[in-house]
Short mmCIF file of C-alpha atoms in Angstrom, two decimals:
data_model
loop_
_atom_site.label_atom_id
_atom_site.label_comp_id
_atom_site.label_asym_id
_atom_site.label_seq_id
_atom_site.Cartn_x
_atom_site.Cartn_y
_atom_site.Cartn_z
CA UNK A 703 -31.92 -7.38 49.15
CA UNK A 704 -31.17 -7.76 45.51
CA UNK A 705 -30.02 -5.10 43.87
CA UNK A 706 -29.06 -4.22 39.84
CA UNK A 707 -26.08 -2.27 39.49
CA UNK A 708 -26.33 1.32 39.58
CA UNK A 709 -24.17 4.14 38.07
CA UNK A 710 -24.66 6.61 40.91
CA UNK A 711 -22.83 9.06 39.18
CA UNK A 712 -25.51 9.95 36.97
CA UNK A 713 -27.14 11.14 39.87
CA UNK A 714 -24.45 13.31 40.93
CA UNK A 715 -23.94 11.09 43.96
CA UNK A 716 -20.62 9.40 45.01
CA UNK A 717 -19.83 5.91 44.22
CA UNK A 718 -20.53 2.89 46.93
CA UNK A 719 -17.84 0.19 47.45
CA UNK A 720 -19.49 -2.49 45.22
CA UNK A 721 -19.57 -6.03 46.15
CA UNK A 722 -21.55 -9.20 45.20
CA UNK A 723 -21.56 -12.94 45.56
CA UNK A 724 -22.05 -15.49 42.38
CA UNK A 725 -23.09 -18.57 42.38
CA UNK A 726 -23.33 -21.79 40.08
CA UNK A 727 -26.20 -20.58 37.29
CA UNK A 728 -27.87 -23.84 37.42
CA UNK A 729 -27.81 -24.35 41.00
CA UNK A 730 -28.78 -21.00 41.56
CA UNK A 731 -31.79 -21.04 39.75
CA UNK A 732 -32.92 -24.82 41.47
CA UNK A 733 -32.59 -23.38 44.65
CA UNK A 734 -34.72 -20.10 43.61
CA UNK A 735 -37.11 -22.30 42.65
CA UNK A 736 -37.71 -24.29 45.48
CA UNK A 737 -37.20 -21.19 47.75
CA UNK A 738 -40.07 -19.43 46.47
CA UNK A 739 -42.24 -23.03 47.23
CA UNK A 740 -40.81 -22.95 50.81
CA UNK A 741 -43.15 -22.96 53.48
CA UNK A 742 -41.96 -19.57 54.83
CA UNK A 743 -41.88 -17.46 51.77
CA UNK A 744 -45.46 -18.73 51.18
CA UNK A 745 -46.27 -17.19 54.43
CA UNK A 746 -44.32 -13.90 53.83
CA UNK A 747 -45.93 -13.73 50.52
CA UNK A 748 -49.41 -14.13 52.06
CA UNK A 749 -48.64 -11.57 54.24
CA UNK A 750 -48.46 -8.64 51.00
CA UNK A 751 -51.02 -10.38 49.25
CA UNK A 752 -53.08 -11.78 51.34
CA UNK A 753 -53.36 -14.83 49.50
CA UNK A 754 -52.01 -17.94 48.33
CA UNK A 755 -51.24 -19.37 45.32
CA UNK A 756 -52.72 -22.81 44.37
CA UNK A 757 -51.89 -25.99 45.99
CA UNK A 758 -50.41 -27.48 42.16
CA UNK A 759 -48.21 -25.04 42.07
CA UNK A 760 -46.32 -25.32 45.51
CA UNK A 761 -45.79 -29.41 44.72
CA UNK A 762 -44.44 -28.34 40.95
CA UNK A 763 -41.47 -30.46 40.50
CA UNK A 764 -38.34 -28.98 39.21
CA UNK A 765 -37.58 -31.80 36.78
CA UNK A 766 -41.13 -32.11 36.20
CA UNK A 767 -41.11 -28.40 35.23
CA UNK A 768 -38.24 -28.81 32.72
CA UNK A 769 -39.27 -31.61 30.70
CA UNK A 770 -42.86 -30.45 30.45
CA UNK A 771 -41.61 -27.21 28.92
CA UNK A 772 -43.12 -25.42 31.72
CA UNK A 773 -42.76 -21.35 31.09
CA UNK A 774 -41.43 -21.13 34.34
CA UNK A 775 -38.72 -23.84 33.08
CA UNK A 776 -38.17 -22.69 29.80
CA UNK A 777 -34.26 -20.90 29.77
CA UNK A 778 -34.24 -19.47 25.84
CA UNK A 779 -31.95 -17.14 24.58
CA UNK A 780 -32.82 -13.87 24.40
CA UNK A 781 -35.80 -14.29 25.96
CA UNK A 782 -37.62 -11.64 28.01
CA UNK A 783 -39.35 -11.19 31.23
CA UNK A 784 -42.65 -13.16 31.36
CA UNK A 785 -45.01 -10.79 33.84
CA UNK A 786 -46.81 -13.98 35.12
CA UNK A 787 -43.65 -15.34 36.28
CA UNK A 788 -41.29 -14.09 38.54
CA UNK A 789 -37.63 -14.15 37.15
CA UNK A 790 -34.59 -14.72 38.93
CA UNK A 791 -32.41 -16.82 35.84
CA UNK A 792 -30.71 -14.13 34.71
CA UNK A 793 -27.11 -13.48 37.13
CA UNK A 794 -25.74 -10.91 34.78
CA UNK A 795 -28.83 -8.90 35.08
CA UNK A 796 -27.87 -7.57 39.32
CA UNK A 797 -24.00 -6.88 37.09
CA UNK A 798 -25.16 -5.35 33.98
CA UNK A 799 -27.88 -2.72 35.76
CA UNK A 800 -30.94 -1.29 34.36
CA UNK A 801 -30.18 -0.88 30.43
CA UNK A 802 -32.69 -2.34 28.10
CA UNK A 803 -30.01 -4.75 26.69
CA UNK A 804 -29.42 -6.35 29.60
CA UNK A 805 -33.16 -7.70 29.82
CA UNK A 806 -32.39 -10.60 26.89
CA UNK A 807 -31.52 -13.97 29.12
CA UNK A 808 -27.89 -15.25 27.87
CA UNK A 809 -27.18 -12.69 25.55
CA UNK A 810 -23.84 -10.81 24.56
CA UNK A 811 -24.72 -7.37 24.90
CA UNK A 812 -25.92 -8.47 28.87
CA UNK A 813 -22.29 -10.91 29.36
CA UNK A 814 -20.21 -7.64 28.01
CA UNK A 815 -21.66 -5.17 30.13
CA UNK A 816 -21.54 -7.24 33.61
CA UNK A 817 -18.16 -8.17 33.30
CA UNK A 818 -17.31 -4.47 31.80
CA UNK A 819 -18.95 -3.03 35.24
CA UNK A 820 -17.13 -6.09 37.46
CA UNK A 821 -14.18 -5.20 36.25
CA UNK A 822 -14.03 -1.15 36.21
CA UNK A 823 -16.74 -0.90 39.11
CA UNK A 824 -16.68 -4.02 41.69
CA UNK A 825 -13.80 -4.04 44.55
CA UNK A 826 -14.72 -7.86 44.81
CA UNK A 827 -16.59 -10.14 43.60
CA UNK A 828 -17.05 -13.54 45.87
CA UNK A 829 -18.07 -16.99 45.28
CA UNK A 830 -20.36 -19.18 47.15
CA UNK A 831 -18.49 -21.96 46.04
CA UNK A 832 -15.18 -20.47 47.08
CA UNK A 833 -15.86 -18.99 50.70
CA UNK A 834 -12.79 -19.16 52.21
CA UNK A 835 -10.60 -17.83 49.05
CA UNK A 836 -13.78 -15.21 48.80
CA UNK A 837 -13.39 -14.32 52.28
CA UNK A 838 -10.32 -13.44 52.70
CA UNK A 839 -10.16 -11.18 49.67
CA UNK A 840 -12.73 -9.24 51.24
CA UNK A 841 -10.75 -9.04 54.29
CA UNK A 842 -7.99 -7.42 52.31
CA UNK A 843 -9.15 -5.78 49.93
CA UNK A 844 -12.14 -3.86 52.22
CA UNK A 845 -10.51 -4.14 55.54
CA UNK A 846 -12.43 -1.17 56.95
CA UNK A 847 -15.56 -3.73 56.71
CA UNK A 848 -14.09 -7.30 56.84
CA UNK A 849 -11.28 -7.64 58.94
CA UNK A 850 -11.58 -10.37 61.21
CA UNK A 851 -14.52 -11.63 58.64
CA UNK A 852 -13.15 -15.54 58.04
CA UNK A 853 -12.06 -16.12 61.58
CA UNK A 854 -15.86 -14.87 62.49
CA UNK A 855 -17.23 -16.63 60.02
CA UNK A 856 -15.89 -20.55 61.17
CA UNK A 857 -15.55 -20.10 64.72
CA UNK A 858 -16.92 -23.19 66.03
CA UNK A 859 -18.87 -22.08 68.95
CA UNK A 860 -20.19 -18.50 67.81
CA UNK A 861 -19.55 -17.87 64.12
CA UNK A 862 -21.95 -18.51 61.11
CA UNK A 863 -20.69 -21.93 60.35
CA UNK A 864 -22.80 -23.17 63.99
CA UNK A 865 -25.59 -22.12 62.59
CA UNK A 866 -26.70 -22.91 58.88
CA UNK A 867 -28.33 -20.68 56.92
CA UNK A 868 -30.83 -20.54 54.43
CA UNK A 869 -30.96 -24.53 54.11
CA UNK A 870 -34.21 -25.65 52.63
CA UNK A 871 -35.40 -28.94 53.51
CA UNK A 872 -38.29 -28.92 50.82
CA UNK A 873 -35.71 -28.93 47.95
CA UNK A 874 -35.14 -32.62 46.52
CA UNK A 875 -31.82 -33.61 44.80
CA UNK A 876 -31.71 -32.91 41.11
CA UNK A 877 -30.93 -35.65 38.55
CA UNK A 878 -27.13 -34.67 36.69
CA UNK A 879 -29.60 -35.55 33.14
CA UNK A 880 -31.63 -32.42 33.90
CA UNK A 881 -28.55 -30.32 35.12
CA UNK A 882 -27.09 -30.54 31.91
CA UNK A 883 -29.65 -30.23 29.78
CA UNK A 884 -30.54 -26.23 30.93
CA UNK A 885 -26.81 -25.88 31.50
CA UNK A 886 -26.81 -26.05 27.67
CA UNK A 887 -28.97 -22.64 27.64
CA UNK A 888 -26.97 -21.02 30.47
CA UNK A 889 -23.41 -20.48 28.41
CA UNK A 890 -22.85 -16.88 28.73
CA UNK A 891 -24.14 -16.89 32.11
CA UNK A 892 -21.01 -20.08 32.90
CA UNK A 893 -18.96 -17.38 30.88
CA UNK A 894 -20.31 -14.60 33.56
CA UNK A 895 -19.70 -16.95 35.97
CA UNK A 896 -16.44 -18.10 35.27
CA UNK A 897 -14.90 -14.44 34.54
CA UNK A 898 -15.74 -13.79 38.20
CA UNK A 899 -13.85 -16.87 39.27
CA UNK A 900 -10.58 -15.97 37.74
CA UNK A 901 -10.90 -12.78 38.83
CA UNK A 902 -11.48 -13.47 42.12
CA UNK A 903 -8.44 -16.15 42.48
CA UNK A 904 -6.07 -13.45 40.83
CA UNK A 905 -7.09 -11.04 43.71
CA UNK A 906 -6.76 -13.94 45.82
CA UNK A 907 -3.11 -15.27 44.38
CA UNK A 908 -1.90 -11.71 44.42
CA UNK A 909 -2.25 -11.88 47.86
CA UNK A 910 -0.61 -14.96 48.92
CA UNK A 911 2.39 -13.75 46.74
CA UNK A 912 2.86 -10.25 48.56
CA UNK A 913 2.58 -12.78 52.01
CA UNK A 914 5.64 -14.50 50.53
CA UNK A 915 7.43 -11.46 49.99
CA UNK A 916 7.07 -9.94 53.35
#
């Protein structure tokens, strides 16, 4: 389930133990694309709506998409939700919450307020791209839920590594031309990005240095 940050405070209500995973902005939002062509979220999405969408649109082509200045391919600053397409570009938003400002894709006021609410509100903060690092951290840090979390996670015979996940078949490899050429747009979500990076590895390195001291 994805979730915006929430202040549950305002609500009188206790605070949860936040947590989230990022992931590469541009890769995230190739995937996301090709996801929502898959075979089985066409089928979960008939199910609600009891329809399906038309047969152009589940062979649109990523690159296609981009250099055709597709909406659904268009990444401009500042820009805000389209209703006729569904919107998943914008990684700050789940960080920043529910405020008006953060609506504006790769904007300041959106970058400040995500990393404000990482850094005052989010135990940790993982990385796809850094699971081990990311999973250990949690295993530290949030022990009452993750102890025991990496050795589950690559055991050879039961854990999650023996059986991928979430690999889609129906997404093609992406040229590096068209890669760089939305990266371009995506800045202060690579700043977003980033800042959860170092964060994460100073969680991590603080770690390994109280090992070496015990």
């Amino acid at each position: 389930m994805h979730v915006n940050y929430i202040d549950f405070t305002h609500f009188e209500l206790p605070k949860p133990i936040y947590i989230n995973m990022i992931r590469d902005p541009v890769e995230r939002v190739i995937s996301w694309f090709y996801y929502k062509r898959a075979p089985w979220t066409a089928v979960q999405m008939y199910k609600l709506t009891k329809k399906f969408r038309k047969p152009q649109w589940y062979k649109k082509g990523f690159e296609d998409c981009v250099v055709s200045g597709d909406l659904e391919c268009r990444y401009e600053v500042d820009s805000k939700f389209q209703s006729s397409v569904v919107d998943h570009k914008r990684q700050t938003l789940f960080f920043c919450g529910h405020d008006p400002s953060c609506e504006p894709f790769n904007s300041n006021g959106a970058l400040q307020m995500a990393m404000q609410h990482v850094e005052n509100e989010y135990a940790v903060v993982g990385s796809w791209e850094d699971l081990n690092v990311t999973l250990e951290v949690l295993e530290h840090y949030i022990p009452r839920f993750f102890r025991g979390a990496t050795q589950l996670y690559f055991d050879v015979e039961n854990g999650m590594i023996s059986t991928p996940m979430n690999v889609n078949p129906w997404k093609p490899s992406i040229s590096a031309h068209i890669k760089e050429l939305i990266r371009k747009n995506f800045t202060r979500e690579y700043e977003f990005y980033n800042f959860c990076k170092q964060r994460l590895y100073k969680q991590y390195y603080a770690l390994q240095n109280m090992k070496a001291f015990n």
